[in-house]
CSV table of C-alpha atoms in Angstrom, one decimal:
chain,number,residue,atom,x,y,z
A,1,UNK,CA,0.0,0.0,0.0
A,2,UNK,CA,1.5,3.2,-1.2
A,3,UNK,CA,1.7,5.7,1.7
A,4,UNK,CA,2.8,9.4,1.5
A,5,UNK,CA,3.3,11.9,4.5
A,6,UNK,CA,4.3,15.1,4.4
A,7,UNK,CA,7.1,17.0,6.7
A,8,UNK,CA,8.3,20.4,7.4
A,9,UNK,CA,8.1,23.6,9.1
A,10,UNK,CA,4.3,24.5,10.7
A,11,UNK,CA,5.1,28.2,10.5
A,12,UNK,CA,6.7,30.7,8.5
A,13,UNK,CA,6.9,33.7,8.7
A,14,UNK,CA,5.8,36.5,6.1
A,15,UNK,CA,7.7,37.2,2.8
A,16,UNK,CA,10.5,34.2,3.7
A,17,UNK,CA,10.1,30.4,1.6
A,18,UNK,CA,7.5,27.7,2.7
A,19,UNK,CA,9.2,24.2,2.1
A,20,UNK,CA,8.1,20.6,3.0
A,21,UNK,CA,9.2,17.1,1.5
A,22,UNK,CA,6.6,14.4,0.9
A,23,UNK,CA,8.0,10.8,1.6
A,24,UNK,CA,7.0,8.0,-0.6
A,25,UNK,CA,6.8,4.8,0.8
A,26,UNK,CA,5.6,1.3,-0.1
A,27,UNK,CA,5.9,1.7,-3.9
A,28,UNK,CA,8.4,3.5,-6.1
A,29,UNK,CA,8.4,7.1,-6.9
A,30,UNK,CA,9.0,6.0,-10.5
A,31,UNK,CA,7.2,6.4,-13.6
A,32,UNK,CA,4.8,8.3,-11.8
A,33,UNK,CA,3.4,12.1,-11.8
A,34,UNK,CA,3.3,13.4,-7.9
A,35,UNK,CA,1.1,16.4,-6.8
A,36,UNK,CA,0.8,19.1,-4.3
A,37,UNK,CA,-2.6,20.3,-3.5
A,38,UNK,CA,-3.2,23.1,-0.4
A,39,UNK,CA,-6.3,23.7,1.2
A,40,UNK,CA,-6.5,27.5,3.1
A,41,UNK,CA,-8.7,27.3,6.1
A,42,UNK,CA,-12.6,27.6,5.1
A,43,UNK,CA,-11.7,27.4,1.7
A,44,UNK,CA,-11.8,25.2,-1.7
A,45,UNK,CA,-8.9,22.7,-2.9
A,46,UNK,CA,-6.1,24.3,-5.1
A,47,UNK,CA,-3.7,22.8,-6.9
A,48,UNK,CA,-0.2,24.0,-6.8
A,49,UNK,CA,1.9,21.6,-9.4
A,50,UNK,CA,3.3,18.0,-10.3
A,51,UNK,CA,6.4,16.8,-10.9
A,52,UNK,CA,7.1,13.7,-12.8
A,53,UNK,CA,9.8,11.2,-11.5
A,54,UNK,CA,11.9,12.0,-14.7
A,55,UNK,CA,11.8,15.7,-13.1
A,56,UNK,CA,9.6,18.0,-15.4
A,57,UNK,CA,7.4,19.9,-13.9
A,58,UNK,CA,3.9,21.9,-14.5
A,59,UNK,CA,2.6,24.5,-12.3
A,60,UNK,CA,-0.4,26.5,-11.5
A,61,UNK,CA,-0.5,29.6,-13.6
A,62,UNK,CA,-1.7,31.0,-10.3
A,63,UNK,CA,1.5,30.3,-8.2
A,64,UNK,CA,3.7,29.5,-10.7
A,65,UNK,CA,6.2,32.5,-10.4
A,66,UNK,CA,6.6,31.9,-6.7
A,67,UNK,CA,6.6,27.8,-6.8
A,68,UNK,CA,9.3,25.5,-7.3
A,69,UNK,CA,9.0,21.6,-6.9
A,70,UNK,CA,11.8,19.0,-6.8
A,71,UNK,CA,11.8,15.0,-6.9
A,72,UNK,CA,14.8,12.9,-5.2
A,73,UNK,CA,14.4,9.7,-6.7
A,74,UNK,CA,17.3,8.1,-4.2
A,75,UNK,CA,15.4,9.2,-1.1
A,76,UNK,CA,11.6,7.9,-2.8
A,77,UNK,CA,11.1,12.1,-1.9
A,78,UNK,CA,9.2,15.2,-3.4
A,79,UNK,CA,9.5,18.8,-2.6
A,80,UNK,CA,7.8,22.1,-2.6
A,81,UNK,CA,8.7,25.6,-2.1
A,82,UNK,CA,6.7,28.5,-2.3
A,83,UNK,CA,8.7,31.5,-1.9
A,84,UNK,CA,7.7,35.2,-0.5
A,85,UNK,CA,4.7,34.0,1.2
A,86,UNK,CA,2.1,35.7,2.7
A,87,UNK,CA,-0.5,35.0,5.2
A,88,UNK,CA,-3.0,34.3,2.1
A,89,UNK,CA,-0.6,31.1,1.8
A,90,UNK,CA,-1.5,29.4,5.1
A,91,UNK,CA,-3.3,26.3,3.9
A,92,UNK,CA,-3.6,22.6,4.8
A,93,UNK,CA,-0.4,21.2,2.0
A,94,UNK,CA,-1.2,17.6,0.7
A,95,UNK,CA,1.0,15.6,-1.2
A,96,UNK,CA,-0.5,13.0,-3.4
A,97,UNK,CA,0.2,10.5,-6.2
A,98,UNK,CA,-1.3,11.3,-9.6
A,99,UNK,CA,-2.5,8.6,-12.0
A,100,UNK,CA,-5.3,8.2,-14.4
A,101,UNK,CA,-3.1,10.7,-16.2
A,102,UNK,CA,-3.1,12.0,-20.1
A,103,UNK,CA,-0.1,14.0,-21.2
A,104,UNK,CA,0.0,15.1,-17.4
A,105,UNK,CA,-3.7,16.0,-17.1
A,106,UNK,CA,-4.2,13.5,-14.2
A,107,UNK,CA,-6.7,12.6,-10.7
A,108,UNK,CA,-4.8,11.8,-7.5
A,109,UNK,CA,-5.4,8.7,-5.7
A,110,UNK,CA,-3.0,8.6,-3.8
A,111,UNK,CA,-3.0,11.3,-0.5
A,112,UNK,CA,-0.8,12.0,2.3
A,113,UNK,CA,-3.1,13.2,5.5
A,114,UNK,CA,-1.6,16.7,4.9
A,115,UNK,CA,0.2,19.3,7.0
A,116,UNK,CA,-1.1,22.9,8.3
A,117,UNK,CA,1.4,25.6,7.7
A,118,UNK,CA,0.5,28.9,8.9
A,119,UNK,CA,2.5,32.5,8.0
A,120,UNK,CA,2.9,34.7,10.8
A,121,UNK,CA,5.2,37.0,12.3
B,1,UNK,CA,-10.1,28.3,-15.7
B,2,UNK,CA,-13.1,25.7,-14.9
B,3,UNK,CA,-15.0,26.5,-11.7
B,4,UNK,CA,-16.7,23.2,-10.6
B,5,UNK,CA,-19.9,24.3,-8.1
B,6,UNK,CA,-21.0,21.9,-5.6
B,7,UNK,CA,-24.4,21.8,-4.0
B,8,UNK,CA,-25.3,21.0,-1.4
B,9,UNK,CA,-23.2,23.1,1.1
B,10,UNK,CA,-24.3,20.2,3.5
B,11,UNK,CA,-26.6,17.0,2.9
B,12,UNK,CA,-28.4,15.4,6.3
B,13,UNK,CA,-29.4,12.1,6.0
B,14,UNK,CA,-30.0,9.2,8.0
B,15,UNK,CA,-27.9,5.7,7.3
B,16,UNK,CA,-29.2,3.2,5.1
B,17,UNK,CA,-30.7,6.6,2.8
B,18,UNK,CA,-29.8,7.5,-0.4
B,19,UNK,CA,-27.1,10.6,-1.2
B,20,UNK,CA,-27.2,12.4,-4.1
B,21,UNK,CA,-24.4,15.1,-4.6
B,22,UNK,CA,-24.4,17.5,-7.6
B,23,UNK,CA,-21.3,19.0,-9.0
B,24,UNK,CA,-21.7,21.4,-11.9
B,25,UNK,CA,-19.1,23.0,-14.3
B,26,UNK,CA,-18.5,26.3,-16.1
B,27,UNK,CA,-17.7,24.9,-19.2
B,28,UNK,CA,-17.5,21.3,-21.0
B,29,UNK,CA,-15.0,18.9,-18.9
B,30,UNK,CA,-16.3,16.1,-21.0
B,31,UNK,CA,-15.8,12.8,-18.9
B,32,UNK,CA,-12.8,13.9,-17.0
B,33,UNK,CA,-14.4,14.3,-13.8
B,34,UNK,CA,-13.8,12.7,-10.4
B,35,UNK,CA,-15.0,12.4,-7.1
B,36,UNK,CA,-12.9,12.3,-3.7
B,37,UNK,CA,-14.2,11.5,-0.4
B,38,UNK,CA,-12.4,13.1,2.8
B,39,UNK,CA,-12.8,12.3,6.4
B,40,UNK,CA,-11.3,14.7,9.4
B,41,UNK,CA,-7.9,13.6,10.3
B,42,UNK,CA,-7.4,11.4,7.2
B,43,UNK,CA,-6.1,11.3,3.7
B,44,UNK,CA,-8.9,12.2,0.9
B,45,UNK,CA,-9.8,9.2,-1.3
B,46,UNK,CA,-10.3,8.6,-5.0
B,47,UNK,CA,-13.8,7.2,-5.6
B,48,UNK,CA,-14.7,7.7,-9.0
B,49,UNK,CA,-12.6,9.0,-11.9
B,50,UNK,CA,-13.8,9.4,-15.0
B,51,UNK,CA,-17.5,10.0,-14.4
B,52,UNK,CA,-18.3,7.1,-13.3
B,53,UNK,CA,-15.5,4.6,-12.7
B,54,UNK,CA,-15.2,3.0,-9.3
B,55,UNK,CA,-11.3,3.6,-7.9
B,56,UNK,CA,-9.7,0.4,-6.6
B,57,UNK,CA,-11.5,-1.1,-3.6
B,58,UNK,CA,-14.4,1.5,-3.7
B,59,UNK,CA,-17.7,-0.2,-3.0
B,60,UNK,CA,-20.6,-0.8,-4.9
B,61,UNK,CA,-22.5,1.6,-3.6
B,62,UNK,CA,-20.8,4.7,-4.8
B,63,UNK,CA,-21.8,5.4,-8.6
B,64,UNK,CA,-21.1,8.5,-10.9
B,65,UNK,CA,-22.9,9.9,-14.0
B,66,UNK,CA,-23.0,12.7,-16.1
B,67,UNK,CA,-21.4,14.3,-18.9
B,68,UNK,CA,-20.2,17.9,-20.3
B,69,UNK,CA,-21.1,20.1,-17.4
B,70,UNK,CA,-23.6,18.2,-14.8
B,71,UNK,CA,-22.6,15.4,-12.7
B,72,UNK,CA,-23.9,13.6,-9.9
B,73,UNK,CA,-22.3,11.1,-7.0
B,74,UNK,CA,-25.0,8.4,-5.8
B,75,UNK,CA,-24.2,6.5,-2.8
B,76,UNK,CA,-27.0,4.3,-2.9
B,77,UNK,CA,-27.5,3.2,1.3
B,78,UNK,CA,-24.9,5.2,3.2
B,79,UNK,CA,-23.4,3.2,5.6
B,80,UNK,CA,-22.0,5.2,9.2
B,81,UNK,CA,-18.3,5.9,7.3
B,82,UNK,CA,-19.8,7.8,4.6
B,83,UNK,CA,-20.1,10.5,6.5
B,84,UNK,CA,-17.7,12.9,5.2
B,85,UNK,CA,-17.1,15.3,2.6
B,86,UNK,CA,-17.1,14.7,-1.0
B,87,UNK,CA,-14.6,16.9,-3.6
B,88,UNK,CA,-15.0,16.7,-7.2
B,89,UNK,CA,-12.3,17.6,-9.6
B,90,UNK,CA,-12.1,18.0,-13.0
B,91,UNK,CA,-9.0,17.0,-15.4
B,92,UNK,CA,-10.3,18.2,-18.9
B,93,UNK,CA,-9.0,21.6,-18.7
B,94,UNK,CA,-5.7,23.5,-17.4
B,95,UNK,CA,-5.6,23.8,-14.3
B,96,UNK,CA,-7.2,20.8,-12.7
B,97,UNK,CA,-9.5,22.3,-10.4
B,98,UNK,CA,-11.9,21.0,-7.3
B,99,UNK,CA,-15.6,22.1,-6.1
B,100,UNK,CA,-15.6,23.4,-2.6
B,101,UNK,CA,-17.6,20.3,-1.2
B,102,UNK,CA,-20.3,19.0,-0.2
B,103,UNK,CA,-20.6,17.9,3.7
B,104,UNK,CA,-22.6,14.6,4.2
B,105,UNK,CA,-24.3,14.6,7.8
B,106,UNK,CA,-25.6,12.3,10.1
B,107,UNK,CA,-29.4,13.6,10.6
């Protein structure tokens, strides 16, 4: 059973990077396209980007000038940063497997249980 | 980009009834449509994908249907862990985007 969980900071503060690393387990990060999705508090599901296990990646148009997500393939590992965040970024993160996929267009159905980070000074 | 619209906000129903959840788009997503069901505390699941294909291990009772801009998730006799929320998402257009939810209830 494929299992993700994601790791990092709970709080950042204003204007400085957000960055957590989702660990894969039980199944190989390979040939695979892996997702993060945020939720903000009272609020709808966004997704923020993939990255496939080859590397490329494909971002929101709404966050894509502040986003940047990595794969480590020796460590099974993803990552995200979002960089000069605000408190508009404080959200629920969720990693996730994507499959289903065509020409990266894809449904997730794999889900880590997610993490809260909240910006504040 | 596609805004997917949810309704109900909430649904209260008694075990054993029938849910039906509508999720309706702003435009065409053909049949890329899915459904995801998440409980507090846990990981959201994949239910149906494509309109109306049951995810691996999903029960029976959970059915999709639909097409272009209407859909609707059935679950036929809830059972006392189907209370939860219920996300769809739609694949057919850049971004992928989700509905805000629809909150199923014990009555």
């Amino acid at each position: 059973q494929v299992q993700l969980r994601e790791s990092g900071p709970g709080l950042v503060k204003p204007s400085e990077t957000l960055s957590l690393t989702c660990t894969v387990s039980g199944g190989s990060i390979s040939r695979y396209f892996w997702s993060w999705i945020r939720q903000p508090p009272g609020k709808g599901l966004e997704w923020i980007g993939y990255i496939y296990y080859s590397g490329s990646t494909n971002y929101n148009p709404s966050l894509k000038s502040r986003v940047t997500i990595s794969v480590d393939t020796s460590k099974n590992q993803f990552s995200l940063d979002l960089t000069s965040v605000t408190a508009a970024d404080t959200a629920v993160y969720y990693c996730a497997r994507d499959s289903y996929c065509t020409s990266g267009s894809c449904y997730s159905d794999y889900w880590g249980q997610g993490a809260l980070v909240t910006v504040s000074s | 980009e596609i805004i997917l619209t949810q309704s109900p906000a909430t649904l209260s129903l008694s075990p054993g009834e029938r849910a039906t959840l509508s999720c309706r788009a702003s435009q065409s997503v053909r049949s890329y449509l899915a459904w995801y069901q998440r409980k507090p505390g846990q990981a959201p699941r994949l239910l149906i994908y494509d309109v109306s294909n049951r995810a691996t291990g999903i029960p029976a009772r959970f059915s999709g249907s639909g097409s272009g801009t209407d859909f609707t998730l059935t679950i036929s006799s809830l059972e006392p862990e189907d209370f939860a929320v219920y996300y769809c998402q739609q694949r057919s257009n850049w971004p992928r985007t989700f509905g805000q939810g629809t909150k199923v209830e014990i009555k």
